[in-house]
PDB file of C-alpha atoms in Angstrom:
ATOM      1  CA  UNK A 667     -55.642   5.544   2.153  1.00 85.00           C
ATOM      2  CA  UNK A 668     -53.618   8.666   2.993  1.00 91.00           C
ATOM      3  CA  UNK A 669     -50.500   6.533   3.471  1.00 96.00           C
ATOM      4  CA  UNK A 670     -50.613   5.221  -0.124  1.00 97.00           C
ATOM      5  CA  UNK A 671     -51.234   8.750  -1.363  1.00 97.00           C
ATOM      6  CA  UNK A 672     -48.249  10.138   0.556  1.00 98.00           C
ATOM      7  CA  UNK A 673     -46.054   7.286  -0.707  1.00 98.00           C
ATOM      8  CA  UNK A 674     -46.996   8.069  -4.319  1.00 98.00           C
ATOM      9  CA  UNK A 675     -46.426  11.803  -3.810  1.00 98.00           C
ATOM     10  CA  UNK A 676     -42.962  11.029  -2.420  1.00 98.00           C
ATOM     11  CA  UNK A 677     -42.201   8.745  -5.403  1.00 98.00           C
ATOM     12  CA  UNK A 678     -43.158  11.563  -7.775  1.00 98.00           C
ATOM     13  CA  UNK A 679     -40.906  14.004  -5.945  1.00 98.00           C
ATOM     14  CA  UNK A 680     -37.986  11.578  -6.001  1.00 98.00           C
ATOM     15  CA  UNK A 681     -38.446  11.062  -9.747  1.00 98.00           C
ATOM     16  CA  UNK A 682     -38.459  14.837 -10.284  1.00 98.00           C
ATOM     17  CA  UNK A 683     -35.365  15.318  -8.109  1.00 98.00           C
ATOM     18  CA  UNK A 684     -33.525  12.610 -10.017  1.00 98.00           C
ATOM     19  CA  UNK A 685     -34.578  14.088 -13.372  1.00 98.00           C
ATOM     20  CA  UNK A 686     -33.795  17.735 -12.546  1.00 98.00           C
ATOM     21  CA  UNK A 687     -30.847  16.996 -10.226  1.00 98.00           C
ATOM     22  CA  UNK A 688     -32.147  19.307  -7.503  1.00 98.00           C
ATOM     23  CA  UNK A 689     -34.287  19.096  -4.365  1.00 98.00           C
ATOM     24  CA  UNK A 690     -37.915  20.195  -4.150  1.00 98.00           C
ATOM     25  CA  UNK A 691     -39.875  21.268  -1.092  1.00 98.00           C
ATOM     26  CA  UNK A 692     -42.482  18.671  -0.130  1.00 98.00           C
ATOM     27  CA  UNK A 693     -46.156  19.698   0.029  1.00 98.00           C
ATOM     28  CA  UNK A 694     -48.821  19.143   2.622  1.00 98.00           C
ATOM     29  CA  UNK A 695     -51.207  16.446   1.354  1.00 98.00           C
ATOM     30  CA  UNK A 696     -54.908  16.544   2.186  1.00 97.00           C
ATOM     31  CA  UNK A 697     -57.979  14.479   1.390  1.00 97.00           C
ATOM     32  CA  UNK A 698     -60.302  17.447   1.834  1.00 96.00           C
ATOM     33  CA  UNK A 699     -61.684  17.906  -1.654  1.00 96.00           C
ATOM     34  CA  UNK A 700     -65.240  17.249  -2.775  1.00 92.00           C
ATOM     35  CA  UNK A 701     -67.148  17.616  -5.996  1.00 89.00           C
ATOM     36  CA  UNK A 702     -65.978  16.962  -9.528  1.00 91.00           C
ATOM     37  CA  UNK A 703     -62.266  17.641  -9.211  1.00 95.00           C
ATOM     38  CA  UNK A 704     -59.957  14.706  -8.537  1.00 97.00           C
ATOM     39  CA  UNK A 705     -57.139  16.885  -7.230  1.00 98.00           C
ATOM     40  CA  UNK A 706     -56.017  20.469  -6.808  1.00 98.00           C
ATOM     41  CA  UNK A 707     -52.532  21.912  -6.407  1.00 98.00           C
ATOM     42  CA  UNK A 708     -52.360  25.121  -4.382  1.00 98.00           C
ATOM     43  CA  UNK A 709     -49.109  26.548  -5.704  1.00 98.00           C
ATOM     44  CA  UNK A 710     -48.396  29.294  -3.184  1.00 97.00           C
ATOM     45  CA  UNK A 711     -49.369  27.189  -0.171  1.00 98.00           C
ATOM     46  CA  UNK A 712     -47.442  24.146  -1.455  1.00 98.00           C
ATOM     47  CA  UNK A 713     -50.564  22.084  -0.775  1.00 98.00           C
ATOM     48  CA  UNK A 714     -52.123  19.158  -2.615  1.00 98.00           C
ATOM     49  CA  UNK A 715     -55.785  18.360  -2.033  1.00 98.00           C
ATOM     50  CA  UNK A 716     -57.320  15.149  -3.332  1.00 98.00           C
ATOM     51  CA  UNK A 717     -60.903  13.890  -3.605  1.00 97.00           C
ATOM     52  CA  UNK A 718     -61.208  10.812  -1.351  1.00 97.00           C
ATOM     53  CA  UNK A 719     -64.335   9.495  -3.080  1.00 95.00           C
ATOM     54  CA  UNK A 720     -62.783   9.582  -6.563  1.00 96.00           C
ATOM     55  CA  UNK A 721     -59.561   8.137  -5.132  1.00 97.00           C
ATOM     56  CA  UNK A 722     -61.428   5.232  -3.564  1.00 96.00           C
ATOM     57  CA  UNK A 723     -63.433   4.512  -6.724  1.00 95.00           C
ATOM     58  CA  UNK A 724     -60.440   4.778  -9.133  1.00 96.00           C
ATOM     59  CA  UNK A 725     -57.469   3.931  -6.901  1.00 96.00           C
ATOM     60  CA  UNK A 726     -55.012   2.523  -9.446  1.00 97.00           C
ATOM     61  CA  UNK A 727     -55.352   5.238 -12.094  1.00 97.00           C
ATOM     62  CA  UNK A 728     -55.735   7.914  -9.436  1.00 98.00           C
ATOM     63  CA  UNK A 729     -52.393   7.047  -7.823  1.00 98.00           C
ATOM     64  CA  UNK A 730     -50.655   6.777 -11.173  1.00 98.00           C
ATOM     65  CA  UNK A 731     -52.109   9.693 -13.143  1.00 98.00           C
ATOM     66  CA  UNK A 732     -53.894  12.134 -10.830  1.00 98.00           C
ATOM     67  CA  UNK A 733     -51.186  12.305  -8.181  1.00 98.00           C
ATOM     68  CA  UNK A 734     -48.474  12.830 -10.818  1.00 98.00           C
ATOM     69  CA  UNK A 735     -50.660  15.461 -12.518  1.00 98.00           C
ATOM     70  CA  UNK A 736     -50.991  17.526  -9.326  1.00 98.00           C
ATOM     71  CA  UNK A 737     -47.363  17.060  -8.262  1.00 98.00           C
ATOM     72  CA  UNK A 738     -46.296  18.215 -11.735  1.00 98.00           C
ATOM     73  CA  UNK A 739     -48.109  21.509 -11.094  1.00 98.00           C
ATOM     74  CA  UNK A 740     -46.082  22.111  -7.928  1.00 98.00           C
ATOM     75  CA  UNK A 741     -42.808  21.063  -9.565  1.00 98.00           C
ATOM     76  CA  UNK A 742     -43.478  23.355 -12.562  1.00 98.00           C
ATOM     77  CA  UNK A 743     -44.248  26.233 -10.207  1.00 98.00           C
ATOM     78  CA  UNK A 744     -41.061  25.672  -8.194  1.00 97.00           C
ATOM     79  CA  UNK A 745     -38.986  25.438 -11.382  1.00 98.00           C
ATOM     80  CA  UNK A 746     -40.527  28.122 -13.576  1.00 97.00           C
ATOM     81  CA  UNK A 747     -42.458  30.458 -11.266  1.00 96.00           C
ATOM     82  CA  UNK A 748     -45.866  32.122 -11.558  1.00 94.00           C
ATOM     83  CA  UNK A 749     -45.850  33.163 -15.182  1.00 94.00           C
ATOM     84  CA  UNK A 750     -46.563  29.786 -16.737  1.00 97.00           C
ATOM     85  CA  UNK A 751     -49.876  28.375 -17.892  1.00 97.00           C
ATOM     86  CA  UNK A 752     -51.409  25.695 -15.671  1.00 95.00           C
ATOM     87  CA  UNK A 753     -51.287  23.017 -18.382  1.00 97.00           C
ATOM     88  CA  UNK A 754     -48.693  24.682 -20.565  1.00 97.00           C
ATOM     89  CA  UNK A 755     -45.397  23.485 -22.027  1.00 97.00           C
ATOM     90  CA  UNK A 756     -43.549  23.354 -18.715  1.00 98.00           C
ATOM     91  CA  UNK A 757     -46.188  21.207 -17.019  1.00 98.00           C
ATOM     92  CA  UNK A 758     -46.438  18.963 -20.087  1.00 98.00           C
ATOM     93  CA  UNK A 759     -42.645  18.542 -20.105  1.00 97.00           C
ATOM     94  CA  UNK A 760     -42.798  17.252 -16.555  1.00 98.00           C
ATOM     95  CA  UNK A 761     -45.696  14.890 -17.261  1.00 98.00           C
ATOM     96  CA  UNK A 762     -44.010  13.414 -20.344  1.00 98.00           C
ATOM     97  CA  UNK A 763     -40.334  13.677 -19.429  1.00 98.00           C
ATOM     98  CA  UNK A 764     -40.322  12.970 -15.717  1.00 98.00           C
ATOM     99  CA  UNK A 765     -43.362  10.738 -15.216  1.00 98.00           C
ATOM    100  CA  UNK A 766     -43.684   9.331 -18.751  1.00 98.00           C
ATOM    101  CA  UNK A 767     -47.439   9.872 -18.615  1.00 98.00           C
ATOM    102  CA  UNK A 768     -49.824  11.554 -21.043  1.00 97.00           C
ATOM    103  CA  UNK A 769     -50.398  15.212 -20.116  1.00 97.00           C
ATOM    104  CA  UNK A 770     -54.168  14.857 -19.776  1.00 95.00           C
ATOM    105  CA  UNK A 771     -55.822  18.022 -18.492  1.00 94.00           C
ATOM    106  CA  UNK A 772     -58.925  16.328 -17.078  1.00 93.00           C
ATOM    107  CA  UNK A 773     -59.815  12.988 -15.566  1.00 93.00           C
ATOM    108  CA  UNK A 774     -62.468  10.702 -17.004  1.00 91.00           C
ATOM    109  CA  UNK A 775     -63.731   9.245 -13.723  1.00 94.00           C
ATOM    110  CA  UNK A 776     -67.447   8.594 -13.273  1.00 89.00           C
ATOM    111  CA  UNK A 777     -68.915  11.250 -11.018  1.00 88.00           C
ATOM    112  CA  UNK A 778     -72.008  10.788  -8.909  1.00 79.00           C
ATOM    113  CA  UNK A 779     -74.081  13.935  -9.271  1.00 75.00           C
ATOM    114  CA  UNK A 780     -75.851  15.209  -6.195  1.00 75.00           C
ATOM    115  CA  UNK A 781     -79.597  15.351  -6.294  1.00 82.00           C
ATOM    116  CA  UNK A 782     -81.031  18.825  -5.979  1.00 89.00           C
ATOM    117  CA  UNK A 783     -84.507  19.955  -5.065  1.00 93.00           C
ATOM    118  CA  UNK A 784     -86.033  22.562  -7.350  1.00 96.00           C
ATOM    119  CA  UNK A 785     -88.934  24.739  -6.219  1.00 97.00           C
ATOM    120  CA  UNK A 786     -91.397  25.352  -9.029  1.00 95.00           C
ATOM    121  CA  UNK A 787     -92.518  28.972  -9.529  1.00 95.00           C
ATOM    122  CA  UNK A 788     -95.121  30.106 -12.024  1.00 93.00           C
ATOM    123  CA  UNK A 789     -96.654  33.203 -13.553  1.00 89.00           C
ATOM    124  CA  UNK A 790     -99.891  33.728 -15.538  1.00 80.00           C
ATOM    125  CA  UNK A 791     -98.057  33.046 -18.838  1.00 81.00           C
ATOM    126  CA  UNK A 792     -98.968  29.834 -20.606  1.00 74.00           C
ATOM    127  CA  UNK A 793     -96.785  26.838 -19.704  1.00 67.00           C
ATOM    128  CA  UNK A 794     -94.230  28.756 -17.715  1.00 80.00           C
ATOM    129  CA  UNK A 795     -92.513  26.759 -14.965  1.00 89.00           C
ATOM    130  CA  UNK A 796     -89.468  28.268 -13.322  1.00 93.00           C
ATOM    131  CA  UNK A 797     -87.424  25.790 -11.253  1.00 94.00           C
ATOM    132  CA  UNK A 798     -85.703  27.727  -8.433  1.00 96.00           C
ATOM    133  CA  UNK A 799     -82.764  26.497  -6.392  1.00 94.00           C
ATOM    134  CA  UNK A 800     -83.104  26.217  -2.612  1.00 94.00           C
ATOM    135  CA  UNK A 801     -81.047  29.395  -2.247  1.00 95.00           C
ATOM    136  CA  UNK A 802     -83.280  31.421  -4.584  1.00 96.00           C
ATOM    137  CA  UNK A 803     -86.419  29.981  -2.938  1.00 97.00           C
ATOM    138  CA  UNK A 804     -85.085  31.116   0.452  1.00 96.00           C
ATOM    139  CA  UNK A 805     -84.502  34.638  -0.920  1.00 97.00           C
ATOM    140  CA  UNK A 806     -88.123  34.780  -2.100  1.00 96.00           C
ATOM    141  CA  UNK A 807     -89.280  33.769   1.381  1.00 96.00           C
ATOM    142  CA  UNK A 808     -87.187  36.640   2.753  1.00 97.00           C
ATOM    143  CA  UNK A 809     -88.983  39.122   0.513  1.00 96.00           C
ATOM    144  CA  UNK A 810     -87.124  39.179  -2.801  1.00 96.00           C
ATOM    145  CA  UNK A 811     -89.288  39.247  -5.921  1.00 95.00           C
ATOM    146  CA  UNK A 812     -88.578  37.723  -9.320  1.00 95.00           C
ATOM    147  CA  UNK A 813     -90.461  38.771 -12.436  1.00 92.00           C
ATOM    148  CA  UNK A 814     -91.429  36.845 -15.535  1.00 90.00           C
ATOM    149  CA  UNK A 815     -89.458  38.127 -18.516  1.00 87.00           C
ATOM    150  CA  UNK A 816     -92.475  37.851 -20.789  1.00 86.00           C
ATOM    151  CA  UNK A 817     -95.364  39.354 -18.830  1.00 87.00           C
ATOM    152  CA  UNK A 818     -93.414  41.113 -16.033  1.00 88.00           C
ATOM    153  CA  UNK A 819     -95.705  39.603 -13.341  1.00 90.00           C
ATOM    154  CA  UNK A 820     -94.218  38.383 -10.068  1.00 92.00           C
ATOM    155  CA  UNK A 821     -93.360  34.684 -10.047  1.00 94.00           C
ATOM    156  CA  UNK A 822     -95.271  32.753  -7.376  1.00 94.00           C
ATOM    157  CA  UNK A 823     -94.317  29.480  -5.685  1.00 95.00           C
ATOM    158  CA  UNK A 824     -96.687  26.736  -6.879  1.00 94.00           C
ATOM    159  CA  UNK A 825     -96.141  24.509  -3.833  1.00 95.00           C
ATOM    160  CA  UNK A 826     -94.519  21.896  -6.070  1.00 94.00           C
ATOM    161  CA  UNK A 827     -90.951  20.654  -5.892  1.00 95.00           C
ATOM    162  CA  UNK A 828     -88.922  18.488  -8.246  1.00 93.00           C
ATOM    163  CA  UNK A 829     -85.816  16.444  -7.534  1.00 91.00           C
ATOM    164  CA  UNK A 830     -83.143  16.575 -10.257  1.00 85.00           C
TER     165      UNK A 830
END
């Protein structure tokens, strides 16, 4: 998986070097990205991080579009410096001119949302459920108090949880 990714990154760099007639410093490539983002370019570290799950589920488009998208960020930074917008003219020039790809800001890959447990808190108000995150529930157990905005009474854990 990482081998194909590195091969595509190298292809993108060779295309950019041929187009701009100059060499570019190669980045470190990592598959240590989770969540909703398909890829991230760390400009000052010259590092590319990619989401292995989204790569695996969308391999063809990911290699074509996402890798070029992130490489274009590093190329734009090396060419034009810090004072450019992330998806501005310079980046778009590279996407269109060098890679002949649409300069899409975001991917359209299906994302599996994590399930989250919510802890239901209540107050004397009518019909008032307050779903707390695990972090907020933990803070309550450590002594923090939360008040109802309507009646100003302390919210109390009902003993119920809900999975979202």
